[in-house]
N, CA and C of each residue as an Amber inpcrd file, in Angstrom:
protein
   657
   0.7840000  -1.2400000  -0.0070000   0.0500000   0.0070000   0.0220000
   0.8560000   1.2730000  -0.0070000   1.9130000   1.2510000   0.7740000
   2.7840000   2.4480000   0.8710000   3.5740000   2.5970000  -0.4630000
   3.8850000   1.4470000  -1.0290000   4.6290000   1.5820000  -2.3200000
   3.7220000   2.1410000  -3.4330000   2.4730000   1.6860000  -3.4330000
   1.5440000   2.1760000  -4.3740000   1.3170000   3.7170000  -4.2610000
   1.1380000   4.1330000  -3.0030000   0.9350000   5.5940000  -2.7570000
   2.1460000   6.4210000  -3.2300000   3.3720000   5.9330000  -2.9610000
   4.5310000   6.6520000  -3.3260000   4.6970000   6.6500000  -4.8520000
   4.3880000   5.5480000  -5.5400000   4.4610000   5.5330000  -6.9710000
   3.5760000   6.4830000  -7.5970000   2.3620000   6.4850000  -7.1800000
   1.3260000   7.4750000  -7.7150000   1.7730000   8.8800000  -7.4480000
   2.2100000   9.1440000  -6.2230000   2.6940000  10.4640000  -5.8850000
   3.8590000  10.9380000  -6.7990000   4.8500000  10.0940000  -6.9260000
   6.0090000  10.4420000  -7.7330000   5.7490000  10.4640000  -9.2070000
   4.8130000   9.6070000  -9.6940000   4.4260000   9.6960000 -11.1210000
   3.6130000  10.9740000 -11.3480000   2.8480000  11.3480000 -10.3820000
   2.1220000  12.6530000 -10.5520000   3.1280000  13.7980000 -10.6450000
   4.1450000  13.8450000  -9.8710000   5.1560000  14.8800000  -9.9830000
   5.7640000  14.9310000 -11.3540000   6.0410000  13.7530000 -11.9160000
   6.6170000  13.7100000 -13.2720000   5.6460000  14.2880000 -14.3230000
   4.3740000  13.9300000 -14.2110000   3.3480000  14.4370000 -15.0580000
   3.2070000  15.8860000 -14.9140000   3.2320000  16.4210000 -13.6580000
   3.1650000  17.8240000 -13.3770000   4.2630000  18.5600000 -14.0690000
   5.4390000  17.9520000 -14.1020000   6.6480000  18.5460000 -14.7370000
   6.3530000  18.6790000 -16.1970000   5.7360000  17.6680000 -16.8580000
   5.4570000  17.6900000 -18.2790000   4.3980000  18.7070000 -18.5510000
   3.4150000  18.7690000 -17.6020000   2.3140000  19.7460000 -17.9000000
   2.9020000  21.2400000 -17.8120000   3.7410000  21.4870000 -16.8900000
   4.3910000  22.7980000 -16.7770000   5.1190000  23.1130000 -18.0250000
   5.8210000  22.1600000 -18.5730000   6.5510000  22.2860000 -19.8420000
   5.6440000  22.7630000 -20.9270000   4.5130000  22.0650000 -21.0150000
   3.5540000  22.4180000 -22.1140000   2.8750000  23.7820000 -21.8330000
   2.7180000  24.1210000 -20.5560000   2.1490000  25.4690000 -20.2630000
   3.1130000  26.5090000 -20.6780000   4.4130000  26.3550000 -20.4740000
   5.4570000  27.2020000 -20.9290000   5.2930000  27.4500000 -22.4700000
   5.1610000  26.2840000 -23.1510000   5.1090000  26.3840000 -24.6550000
   3.8460000  27.0950000 -25.0470000   2.7610000  26.6800000 -24.3280000
   1.4610000  27.3540000 -24.6480000   1.5200000  28.8750000 -24.5270000
   2.0540000  29.3100000 -23.4160000   2.1680000  30.7940000 -23.0740000
   3.0040000  31.4660000 -24.1890000   4.1590000  30.8140000 -24.5610000
   5.0050000  31.3730000 -25.6080000   4.2810000  31.5630000 -26.9420000
   3.4790000  30.5100000 -27.3270000   2.7470000  30.6130000 -28.5590000
   1.5970000  31.5350000 -28.5590000   0.9450000  31.6390000 -27.3770000
  -0.1460000  32.5930000 -27.2790000   0.3880000  34.0390000 -27.2420000
   1.5080000  34.2590000 -26.6260000   2.1750000  35.5580000 -26.6260000
   2.6290000  35.9870000 -28.0210000   2.9410000  34.9340000 -28.8530000
   3.3740000  35.1370000 -30.2250000   2.1560000  35.1700000 -31.1820000
   0.9290000  35.0860000 -30.6860000  -0.2930000  35.1680000 -31.4450000
  -0.3950000  34.0070000 -32.4300000   0.2350000  32.9090000 -32.0410000
   0.2680000  31.6920000 -32.9160000  -0.8480000  30.7390000 -32.4620000
  -2.0250000  31.0840000 -33.0100000  -3.3050000  30.2250000 -32.6750000
  -3.1450000  28.7760000 -32.9590000  -2.6870000  28.4480000 -34.2250000
  -2.4900000  27.0730000 -34.5320000  -1.4790000  26.3950000 -33.7400000
  -0.3790000  27.0220000 -33.3940000   0.5940000  26.3840000 -32.5620000
   0.0970000  26.1430000 -31.2050000  -0.6740000  27.2060000 -30.6730000
  -1.2090000  27.0670000 -29.2870000  -2.2830000  25.9830000 -29.2940000
  -3.0350000  25.8590000 -30.3960000  -4.0860000  24.7570000 -30.4940000
  -3.4160000  23.3680000 -30.3150000  -2.3310000  23.1650000 -31.0280000
  -1.6080000  21.9550000 -30.9340000  -1.1000000  21.6470000 -29.5220000
  -0.5500000  22.7070000 -28.9130000  -0.0150000  22.5760000 -27.5470000
  -1.1410000  22.2440000 -26.4920000  -2.2200000  22.9290000 -26.6540000
  -3.3430000  22.6750000 -25.6680000  -3.8790000  21.2710000 -25.7900000
  -3.8100000  20.6810000 -26.9970000  -4.1920000  19.3630000 -27.2350000
  -3.3360000  18.3700000 -26.4330000  -2.0420000  18.5640000 -26.4700000
  -1.1960000  17.7710000 -25.6880000  -1.3650000  18.0160000 -24.1650000
  -1.5400000  19.2950000 -23.8280000  -1.8610000  19.6310000 -22.3660000
  -3.0470000  18.8240000 -21.8530000  -4.0880000  18.7710000 -22.6700000
  -5.2890000  18.0680000 -22.2760000  -5.0740000  16.5780000 -22.1160000
  -4.2230000  16.0120000 -23.0640000  -3.8390000  14.5910000 -22.9350000
  -3.1430000  14.2750000 -21.6360000  -2.2050000  15.1760000 -21.2600000
  -1.4600000  14.9710000 -20.0960000  -2.3060000  15.0460000 -18.7670000
  -3.2460000  16.0350000 -18.8650000  -4.1090000  16.2460000 -17.7040000
  -5.0700000  15.0700000 -17.5260000  -5.4540000  14.3690000 -18.5940000
  -6.3030000  13.2180000 -18.5010000  -5.5310000  12.1040000 -17.8890000
  -4.2170000  11.9530000 -18.1800000  -3.3990000  10.8910000 -17.6440000
  -3.2450000  11.0740000 -16.1190000  -2.8540000  12.2620000 -15.7020000
  -2.6230000  12.4850000 -14.2560000  -3.9410000  12.3060000 -13.4800000
  -5.1140000  12.5330000 -14.1090000  -6.3970000  12.3450000 -13.4480000
  -6.6530000  10.8320000 -13.3720000  -6.4100000  10.1090000 -14.4560000
  -6.8020000   8.6640000 -14.5050000  -6.0040000   7.8720000 -13.4800000
  -4.8330000   8.2400000 -13.2010000  -3.9920000   7.4030000 -12.2540000
  -4.4480000   7.5620000 -10.7850000  -5.2480000   8.5280000 -10.4780000
  -5.7990000   8.6570000  -9.1630000  -6.6210000   7.4450000  -8.7770000
  -7.2250000   6.7810000  -9.7730000  -8.1450000   5.6570000  -9.4840000
  -7.3780000   4.4760000  -8.8360000  -6.0410000   4.4240000  -9.0580000
  -5.2750000   3.3130000  -8.3840000  -5.3540000   3.4790000  -6.8660000
  -5.4580000   4.6270000  -6.2890000  -5.4750000   4.8520000  -4.8920000
  -6.8570000   4.5710000  -4.2950000  -7.8760000   4.4110000  -5.1550000
  -9.2400000   3.9370000  -4.6000000  -9.1020000   2.6160000  -3.9170000
  -8.0510000   1.8550000  -4.2440000  -7.8960000   0.5220000  -3.6330000
  -7.1460000   0.5440000  -2.2940000  -6.7970000   1.7480000  -1.8410000
  -5.9850000   1.9120000  -0.5830000  -6.8940000   1.9670000   0.6280000
  -6.8980000   0.9070000   1.4820000  -7.7530000   0.8970000   2.6550000
  -7.3690000   2.0070000   3.6630000  -8.3550000   2.6760000   4.2400000
  -7.9310000   3.7700000   5.1280000  -7.1110000   3.2780000   6.3400000
  -7.4610000   2.1300000   6.8580000  -6.6470000   1.6390000   8.0180000
  -5.2410000   1.3910000   7.7290000  -4.9260000   0.9540000   6.4790000
  -3.5750000   0.7480000   6.0420000  -2.8650000   2.0720000   5.8140000
  -3.5670000   3.0370000   5.2410000  -2.9650000   4.4080000   5.0110000
  -2.6110000   5.0210000   6.3240000  -3.4530000   4.7970000   7.3670000
  -3.1130000   5.4190000   8.6600000  -1.8530000   4.8850000   9.2940000
  -1.4920000   3.6700000   8.9060000  -0.2130000   3.1160000   9.4700000
   1.0430000   3.7990000   8.9480000   0.9980000   4.3580000   7.7920000
   2.2440000   5.0330000   7.2960000   2.0700000   6.4780000   6.9910000
   0.8770000   7.0180000   7.1960000   0.6780000   8.4280000   6.8480000
   1.6370000   9.3740000   7.6040000   1.9320000   9.0650000   8.8680000
   2.8820000   9.9310000   9.5870000   4.2010000   9.9930000   9.1040000
   4.5950000   9.0840000   8.1910000   5.9360000   9.0150000   7.6780000
   6.0970000   9.6700000   6.3490000   5.0300000  10.2910000   5.8330000
   5.0800000  10.8800000   4.5470000   5.5400000  12.2530000   4.4290000
   5.7120000  12.9580000   5.5570000   6.2100000  14.2790000   5.5640000
   5.3060000  15.1650000   4.8180000   5.8010000  15.9000000   3.7410000
   4.9840000  16.8640000   2.9500000   4.5490000  16.2470000   1.7120000
   4.3630000  14.9430000   1.6100000   3.9170000  14.2490000   0.4080000
   2.4840000  14.4880000   0.1540000   2.0960000  15.6990000  -0.2380000
   0.6830000  16.0360000  -0.4670000   0.6030000  16.5530000  -1.9060000
  -0.3610000  15.9410000  -2.6470000  -0.4960000  16.3440000  -4.1070000
  -0.8100000  17.8770000  -4.1930000  -1.7890000  18.3880000  -3.3850000
  -2.1870000  19.7480000  -3.4680000  -1.1950000  20.7050000  -2.9090000
  -0.1410000  20.1560000  -2.1760000   0.8690000  21.0180000  -1.6170000
   2.0990000  21.0730000  -2.5210000   2.1550000  20.2530000  -3.5840000
   3.2590000  20.1880000  -4.4110000   3.5710000  21.5490000  -5.0670000
   4.7900000  21.8840000  -5.0170000   5.1200000  23.2010000  -5.6230000
   4.8420000  23.2200000  -7.1530000   4.9920000  22.1390000  -7.8260000
   4.6700000  22.0580000  -9.2590000   3.1210000  22.1030000  -9.4480000
   2.3720000  21.5120000  -8.5630000   0.9010000  21.6440000  -8.6710000
   0.3830000  23.0740000  -8.4870000   1.0940000  23.7530000  -7.4810000
   0.7210000  25.1920000  -7.2000000   1.1170000  26.0140000  -8.4070000
   2.2260000  25.7200000  -9.0420000   2.6920000  26.4340000 -10.2440000
   1.6620000  26.2560000 -11.4000000   1.1960000  25.0390000 -11.5480000
   0.1980000  24.8080000 -12.6000000  -1.0640000  25.6420000 -12.3900000
  -1.4890000  25.6970000 -11.0900000  -2.6390000  26.5390000 -10.7480000
  -2.4070000  27.9880000 -11.1080000  -1.1880000  28.4860000 -10.7170000
  -0.8930000  29.8830000 -10.9990000  -0.7730000  30.1240000 -12.4850000
  -0.1370000  29.2000000 -13.1800000   0.0410000  29.4060000 -14.5990000
  -1.3200000  29.3710000 -15.3070000  -2.2720000  28.6390000 -14.8030000
  -3.5580000  28.4410000 -15.3770000  -4.4940000  29.6650000 -15.0800000
  -4.1410000  30.4160000 -14.1080000  -4.9360000  31.6100000 -13.8150000
  -5.4200000  31.9020000 -12.4430000  -5.0970000  30.9710000 -11.4740000
  -5.6140000  31.2220000 -10.1290000  -4.9350000  32.4320000  -9.4700000
  -5.7620000  33.3790000  -9.0110000  -5.2580000  34.5800000  -8.3310000
  -6.0940000  34.9020000  -7.1760000  -7.1030000  34.0280000  -6.8230000
  -8.0850000  34.3280000  -5.8460000  -7.4510000  34.3510000  -4.4670000
  -7.9860000  35.0470000  -3.4530000  -7.4370000  35.1140000  -2.1920000
  -7.1860000  33.7010000  -1.4610000  -8.0790000  32.7820000  -1.6560000
  -7.9260000  31.5100000  -1.0150000  -6.7110000  30.7640000  -1.5630000
  -6.3760000  31.0190000  -2.8860000  -5.1910000  30.4130000  -3.4670000
  -3.9160000  31.1330000  -2.9160000  -3.8920000  32.4550000  -2.9330000
  -2.7700000  33.2040000  -2.4060000  -2.4470000  32.8790000  -0.9610000
  -3.5630000  32.6620000  -0.1640000  -3.3270000  32.2620000   1.2300000
  -2.7850000  30.9160000   1.3170000  -3.2060000  29.9630000   0.4390000
  -2.7730000  28.5940000   0.5580000  -1.3200000  28.4630000   0.1820000
  -0.8270000  29.1910000  -0.8390000   0.5370000  29.0410000  -1.2380000
   1.4910000  29.6240000  -0.1910000   0.9220000  30.4970000   0.6790000
   1.7850000  31.0500000   1.7680000   1.5930000  30.3730000   3.1220000
   0.8790000  29.3020000   3.0500000   0.4650000  28.5700000   4.2560000
   1.6320000  28.1860000   5.1600000   2.8120000  27.8470000   4.5060000
   3.9730000  27.4830000   5.2990000   5.1450000  28.3310000   4.9610000
   4.9170000  29.6180000   4.7220000   5.9960000  30.5620000   4.4410000
   5.8650000  31.0850000   3.0300000   7.0140000  31.6640000   2.5700000
   7.0870000  32.2890000   1.2590000   6.7990000  31.2600000   0.1820000
   6.0210000  31.5350000  -0.8600000   5.7730000  30.5780000  -1.8740000
   7.0270000  30.1830000  -2.6470000   7.1570000  28.9770000  -3.1490000
   8.3200000  28.5200000  -3.9150000   8.5970000  29.5240000  -5.1280000
   9.8200000  29.5710000  -5.5510000  10.1500000  30.4660000  -6.6100000
   9.3940000  30.1740000  -7.9770000   9.1790000  28.8810000  -8.1830000
   8.4980000  28.5060000  -9.4430000   7.0500000  29.0390000  -9.4100000
   6.4210000  29.0970000  -8.2110000   5.0650000  29.6700000  -8.1230000
   5.0490000  31.1930000  -8.2600000   6.0250000  31.8580000  -7.6240000
   6.1380000  33.3000000  -7.7250000   6.3800000  33.6860000  -9.1900000
   7.1380000  32.8980000  -9.8650000   7.4010000  33.2740000 -11.2930000
   6.1190000  33.2480000 -12.0770000   5.2690000  32.2520000 -11.9110000
   4.0490000  32.1300000 -12.7420000   3.0220000  33.1890000 -12.2380000
   3.0180000  33.5220000 -11.0530000   2.0230000  34.5850000 -10.5510000
   2.4080000  35.9250000 -11.2110000   3.6830000  36.1150000 -11.4820000
   4.1030000  37.4520000 -12.0720000   3.7850000  37.5040000 -13.5840000
   3.3590000  36.3540000 -14.1890000   3.1350000  36.4060000 -15.5900000
   1.6300000  36.5290000 -15.9250000   1.3230000  36.8730000 -17.1410000
  -0.0750000  36.9860000 -17.5350000  -0.8140000  35.6140000 -17.4330000
  -2.0310000  35.5730000 -17.1300000  -2.8280000  34.3670000 -17.0690000
  -3.2310000  33.9600000 -18.4770000  -3.5770000  32.6710000 -18.6740000
  -4.0170000  32.2380000 -19.9690000  -5.1930000  32.9910000 -20.4430000
  -6.1030000  33.3650000 -19.5080000  -7.2870000  34.2100000 -19.8550000
  -6.8270000  35.5530000 -20.4800000  -5.8210000  36.1800000 -19.7920000
  -5.3080000  37.4500000 -20.2700000  -4.7510000  37.2920000 -21.6280000
  -3.9960000  36.2760000 -21.9170000  -3.3940000  36.0360000 -23.2120000
  -4.4630000  35.7340000 -24.2550000  -5.5620000  35.0040000 -23.9330000
  -6.6130000  34.7750000 -24.9060000  -7.3110000  36.1040000 -25.2140000
  -7.5410000  36.9620000 -24.1700000  -8.1570000  38.2660000 -24.3610000
  -7.3600000  39.0100000 -25.4570000  -6.0240000  38.9720000 -25.2730000
  -5.1490000  39.7080000 -26.1730000  -5.2230000  39.2110000 -27.5620000
  -5.2480000  37.9450000 -27.7600000  -5.3460000  37.3410000 -29.1130000
  -6.6700000  37.6980000 -29.7870000  -7.7460000  37.6310000 -29.0220000
  -9.0760000  38.0650000 -29.6260000  -9.1510000  39.5060000 -29.9430000
  -8.5940000  40.3430000 -29.0410000  -8.5950000  41.7760000 -29.2970000
  -7.6900000  42.0970000 -30.5750000  -6.5580000  41.4470000 -30.6140000
  -5.6720000  41.6720000 -31.8160000  -6.3040000  41.2570000 -33.1450000
  -7.1950000  40.2390000 -33.0350000  -7.8910000  39.7590000 -34.2130000
  -9.0740000  40.6490000 -34.5890000  -9.2720000  41.7490000 -33.8330000
 -10.2660000  42.7080000 -34.0800000 -11.6630000  42.1760000 -33.8970000
 -11.8420000  41.3220000 -32.9230000 -13.1590000  40.7170000 -32.6820000
 -13.4800000  40.6610000 -31.2110000 -14.6370000  40.1040000 -30.8530000
 -14.9830000  39.9270000 -29.4200000 -15.3470000  38.4860000 -29.2230000
 -15.6520000  38.0970000 -27.9640000 -16.0140000  36.6880000 -27.6680000
 -17.3210000  36.3890000 -28.4180000 -18.2880000  37.2840000 -28.3380000
 -19.5770000  37.1070000 -28.9350000 -19.4550000  36.9070000 -30.4140000
 -18.7060000  37.7930000 -31.0650000 -18.4900000  37.6970000 -32.4960000
 -17.7720000  36.4580000 -32.9040000 -16.8120000  36.1210000 -32.1030000
 -16.0190000  34.8760000 -32.4160000 -16.8600000  33.6740000 -32.4050000
 -17.7690000  33.5090000 -31.5320000 -18.6680000  32.2980000 -31.4680000
 -19.8630000  32.4650000 -32.4380000 -20.0730000  33.6200000 -32.9930000
 -21.1740000  33.8230000 -33.9540000 -20.7150000  33.7410000 -35.3810000
 -19.3880000  33.4370000 -35.5390000 -18.8710000  33.3900000 -36.8690000
 -19.4290000  32.2800000 -37.7110000 -18.9990000  32.2170000 -39.0320000
 -19.5220000  31.2000000 -39.9330000 -19.0120000  29.8170000 -39.6830000
 -17.8480000  29.6910000 -39.0090000 -17.2320000  28.3790000 -38.7760000
 -16.2260000  28.3860000 -37.6430000 -15.8480000  27.2560000 -37.2040000
 -14.9000000  27.1630000 -36.0780000 -13.4600000  27.3930000 -36.5410000
 -13.0590000  28.6210000 -36.5900000 -11.6840000  28.9760000 -36.8610000
 -10.7100000  28.5480000 -35.8030000  -9.3760000  28.8760000 -35.9990000
  -8.3720000  28.4830000 -35.0500000  -8.5880000  29.0620000 -33.6130000
  -9.0520000  30.3700000 -33.5940000  -9.2300000  30.9080000 -32.2380000
 -10.3890000  30.3050000 -31.5390000 -11.4100000  29.9780000 -32.2010000
 -12.5870000  29.2900000 -31.5830000 -12.1270000  27.9070000 -31.0050000
 -11.4230000  27.1720000 -31.9060000 -10.9410000  25.8390000 -31.5210000
  -9.9690000  25.9280000 -30.2580000  -9.0970000  26.9940000 -30.2790000
  -8.2310000  27.1780000 -29.1650000  -8.9880000  27.5090000 -27.9190000
  -9.9830000  28.3870000 -27.9950000 -10.8490000  28.6900000 -26.8550000
 -11.5420000  27.4410000 -26.3430000 -12.0390000  26.6250000 -27.1900000
 -12.6660000  25.3550000 -26.7110000 -11.6580000  24.3910000 -26.0830000
 -10.4400000  24.3360000 -26.7080000  -9.4190000  23.5130000 -26.0970000
  -9.0190000  23.9490000 -24.6880000  -8.9530000  25.2900000 -24.5090000
  -8.7020000  25.7630000 -23.1710000  -9.7870000  25.5020000 -22.1650000
 -11.0040000  25.5450000 -22.6970000 -12.1760000  25.2030000 -21.8200000
 -12.1760000  23.7470000 -21.3700000 -11.7350000  22.9190000 -22.3370000
 -11.6180000  21.4960000 -22.0390000 -10.5130000  21.2750000 -20.9660000
  -9.4030000  22.0760000 -21.0860000  -8.3550000  21.9260000 -20.0720000
  -8.8990000  22.3390000 -18.6850000  -9.6630000  23.3910000 -18.6360000
 -10.1850000  23.7960000 -17.3310000 -11.1040000  22.7140000 -16.7830000
 -11.9350000  22.1600000 -17.5590000 -12.8470000  21.0680000 -17.1890000
 -12.0470000  19.8590000 -16.7140000 -10.9560000  19.5330000 -17.3550000
 -10.1590000  18.3160000 -16.9940000  -9.4350000  18.6400000 -15.6730000
  -9.0110000  19.8670000 -15.5130000  -8.3650000  20.1590000 -14.2130000
  -9.3300000  20.1590000 -13.1030000 -10.5810000  20.6900000 -13.3550000
 -11.5720000  20.6150000 -12.2750000 -11.9490000  19.1440000 -11.9440000
 -11.9960000  18.2440000 -12.9610000 -12.2890000  16.9350000 -12.6710000
 -11.1720000  16.3100000 -11.7600000  -9.8920000  16.6120000 -12.0900000
  -8.8090000  16.1300000 -11.2590000  -9.0400000  16.5900000  -9.7560000
  -9.3520000  17.8390000  -9.5660000  -9.6100000  18.3820000  -8.2010000
 -10.7570000  17.5690000  -7.5430000 -11.8710000  17.4210000  -8.2920000
 -13.0510000  16.7280000  -7.7300000 -12.6530000  15.3110000  -7.3390000
 -12.0140000  14.6030000  -8.2060000 -11.6980000  13.2090000  -7.8960000
 -10.6840000  13.1570000  -6.7560000  -9.7740000  14.1620000  -6.6370000
  -8.8150000  14.2420000  -5.5720000  -9.5420000  14.4060000  -4.2630000
 -10.5660000  15.3390000  -4.2530000 -11.3270000  15.5570000  -3.0270000
 -12.0700000  14.2050000  -2.6340000 -12.6730000  13.5610000  -3.5890000
 -13.4280000  12.2770000  -3.2480000 -12.4210000  11.2610000  -2.6600000
 -11.1920000  11.2130000  -3.2690000 -10.1590000  10.2260000  -2.8470000
  -9.7520000  10.5610000  -1.4730000  -9.4460000  11.7950000  -1.1550000
  -9.0220000  12.2080000   0.2120000 -10.1100000  11.8940000   1.1990000
 -11.2780000  12.1830000   0.9310000 -12.3550000  11.8890000   1.9150000
 -12.6390000  10.4000000   2.0020000 -12.4650000   9.6510000   0.9530000
 -12.6810000   8.2670000   0.9880000 -11.6550000   7.5470000   1.9430000
 -10.4450000   8.1120000   1.9120000  -9.3490000   7.5040000   2.6740000
  -9.2600000   8.0320000   4.0860000  -9.2670000   9.3200000   4.3130000
  -9.1430000   9.9000000   5.6680000 -10.3300000  10.6020000   6.2400000
 -11.4270000  10.5750000   5.4100000 -12.6890000  11.1140000   5.9250000
 -12.7130000  12.6650000   5.7440000 -14.0040000  13.1920000   5.6770000
 -14.1440000  14.6110000   5.5200000 -13.7300000  15.4200000   6.7850000
 -13.1550000  16.5640000   6.5870000 -12.8490000  17.4170000   7.7060000
 -11.4360000  17.1690000   8.3090000 -10.7730000  16.0280000   7.8730000
  -9.4150000  15.8040000   8.3460000  -8.4740000  16.5640000   7.6180000
  -7.3820000  17.0710000   8.2740000  -6.3980000  17.8730000   7.6460000
  -5.6240000  17.0020000   6.6680000  -5.1090000  17.7090000   5.6500000
  -4.3260000  16.9520000   4.5790000  -2.9700000  16.4580000   5.0500000
  -2.3700000  15.5840000   4.1590000  -1.0550000  15.0590000   4.4090000
  -0.0600000  16.2710000   4.4440000   0.8880000  16.2760000   5.2690000
   1.9120000  17.3040000   5.3980000   1.4580000  18.5820000   6.0150000
   0.2510000  18.4510000   6.8060000  -0.2250000  19.5670000   7.5440000
  -0.9790000  20.5940000   6.6250000  -1.5030000  20.2250000   5.5150000
  -2.0450000  21.0940000   4.5160000  -3.5330000  21.2390000   4.9000000
  -4.2370000  22.1150000   4.1720000  -5.6590000  22.2400000   4.2780000
  -6.4710000  21.0650000   3.6820000  -5.7910000  20.2730000   2.9050000
  -6.4460000  18.9750000   2.3970000  -7.6250000  19.3030000   1.4710000
  -8.6350000  18.4550000   1.6880000  -9.8050000  18.4720000   0.8180000
 -10.5160000  19.8520000   0.8410000 -10.4010000  20.4640000   2.0020000
 -11.1920000  21.7980000   2.0590000 -10.6270000  22.7860000   1.0230000
  -9.3020000  22.7940000   0.8030000  -8.7730000  23.7260000  -0.2070000
  -9.1950000  23.3500000  -1.5680000  -9.1080000  22.0620000  -1.8980000
  -9.5680000  21.5850000  -3.2120000 -11.0040000  21.8200000  -3.4950000
 -11.8280000  21.6840000  -2.5000000 -13.2360000  21.8880000  -2.6070000
 -13.5050000  23.3810000  -2.9900000 -12.7550000  24.2710000  -2.4230000
 -12.8860000  25.6750000  -2.6790000 -12.4780000  26.0920000  -4.0960000
 -11.5430000  25.3340000  -4.6200000 -11.0750000  25.7160000  -5.9680000
 -11.7420000  25.0010000  -7.0880000 -12.6460000  24.0020000  -6.7980000
 -13.3900000  23.2250000  -7.8210000 -14.2050000  24.2170000  -8.7130000
 -14.8060000  25.2060000  -8.0950000 -15.7080000  26.0650000  -8.8140000
 -15.0100000  27.2900000  -9.3790000 -13.6880000  27.3900000  -9.1470000
 -12.9180000  28.5740000  -9.6300000 -12.7680000  28.4420000 -11.1300000
 -12.9870000  29.4600000 -11.8860000 -12.8590000  29.4500000 -13.3390000
 -11.5430000  29.9660000 -13.8330000 -10.8600000  29.2950000 -14.7000000
  -9.6630000  29.7520000 -15.3090000 -10.0640000  30.6990000 -16.4380000
 -11.1290000  30.4680000 -17.0950000 -11.5860000  31.2380000 -18.3010000
 -13.0300000  31.7370000 -18.1360000 -13.2160000  32.6600000 -17.1890000
 -14.6250000  33.1250000 -16.9390000 -15.3070000  33.6540000 -18.1460000
 -14.6310000  34.3170000 -19.1020000 -15.2150000  34.8860000 -20.2440000
 -15.7370000  33.8680000 -21.2110000 -15.1240000  32.6960000 -21.2530000
 -15.6050000  31.6080000 -22.0910000 -16.8880000  31.0350000 -21.5260000
 -17.1270000  31.1310000 -20.2540000 -18.4190000  30.6400000 -19.6730000
 -19.4280000  31.7970000 -19.8110000 -19.0680000  33.0130000 -19.6670000
 -20.0120000  34.1250000 -19.7190000 -20.6130000  34.2850000 -21.1080000
 -19.7990000  34.0170000 -22.1850000 -20.2650000  34.1590000 -23.5280000
 -21.4360000  33.2160000 -23.8390000 -21.3370000  32.0310000 -23.2210000
 -22.4280000  31.0820000 -23.4050000 -23.7720000  31.6540000 -22.7660000
 -23.6770000  32.2360000 -21.6030000 -24.8090000  32.7360000 -20.9380000
 -25.3830000  33.9030000 -21.7410000 -24.5720000  34.6500000 -22.4750000
 -25.1090000  35.8130000 -23.2500000 -25.9150000  35.3020000 -24.3670000
 -25.5170000  34.2360000 -25.0120000 -26.3070000  33.7130000 -26.1250000
 -27.7250000  33.3050000 -25.6080000 -27.8030000  32.7060000 -24.5540000
 -29.1630000  32.3190000 -24.0510000 -29.9230000  33.4490000 -23.5020000
 -29.1780000  34.4780000 -22.9720000 -29.8660000  35.7110000 -22.5380000
 -30.4980000  36.4270000 -23.7420000 -29.7380000  36.4500000 -24.9110000
 -30.2350000  37.1360000 -26.0710000 -31.3830000  36.3970000 -26.6920000
 -31.4040000  35.0670000 -26.4980000 -32.5040000  34.2690000 -27.0950000
 -33.8260000  34.5170000 -26.4020000 -33.7830000  34.9860000 -25.0740000
 -35.0080000  35.2630000 -24.3590000 -35.6760000  36.5490000 -24.6640000
 -34.8100000  37.4570000 -25.3300000 -35.3520000  38.7900000 -25.6020000
 -36.2470000  38.7670000 -26.8080000
């Protein structure tokens, strides 16, 4: 059981590293207004996010009484406390107070997290690409066909949904093993933090534009 937990944890860190690499590439291509290149990169990003989500199911086989026997020896081995995981959240666009409080929970945030916080969010970069194209979100989705920008926007929305699914399944896993209300491994906020971030939007304007279409239909 302990070996399984450590393998999943270490494998997750490797996938987080790959996801951060693709986020770097995605940001560079979006800053360069390369919609087709960004579309290719977000496709790979989504594939990696699905992988890191799928492997959580292996820990569903971990009995709580067995986990309790070695939990105290894990130190800071917490998925949600991982510096790379926090960097992914920052790179994706989290700037909410609960996120900023969480990354400072045990002192100054890691350098990799501070670096991403100082950079534009993916939402900001998408805003810039749409503005430079001389259009708006409503016009983009009202066009004659799904061009590169629309496909990129939908790919980014898929990424947000995949990441939210990872959070949700992680919450379910944590509560299944250690119960609701128990602090996370490594002295973290555990499932409580993940629950608060499930509803956080990386791309609020991509959700808002959908509501506008239905609002217009009622008039």
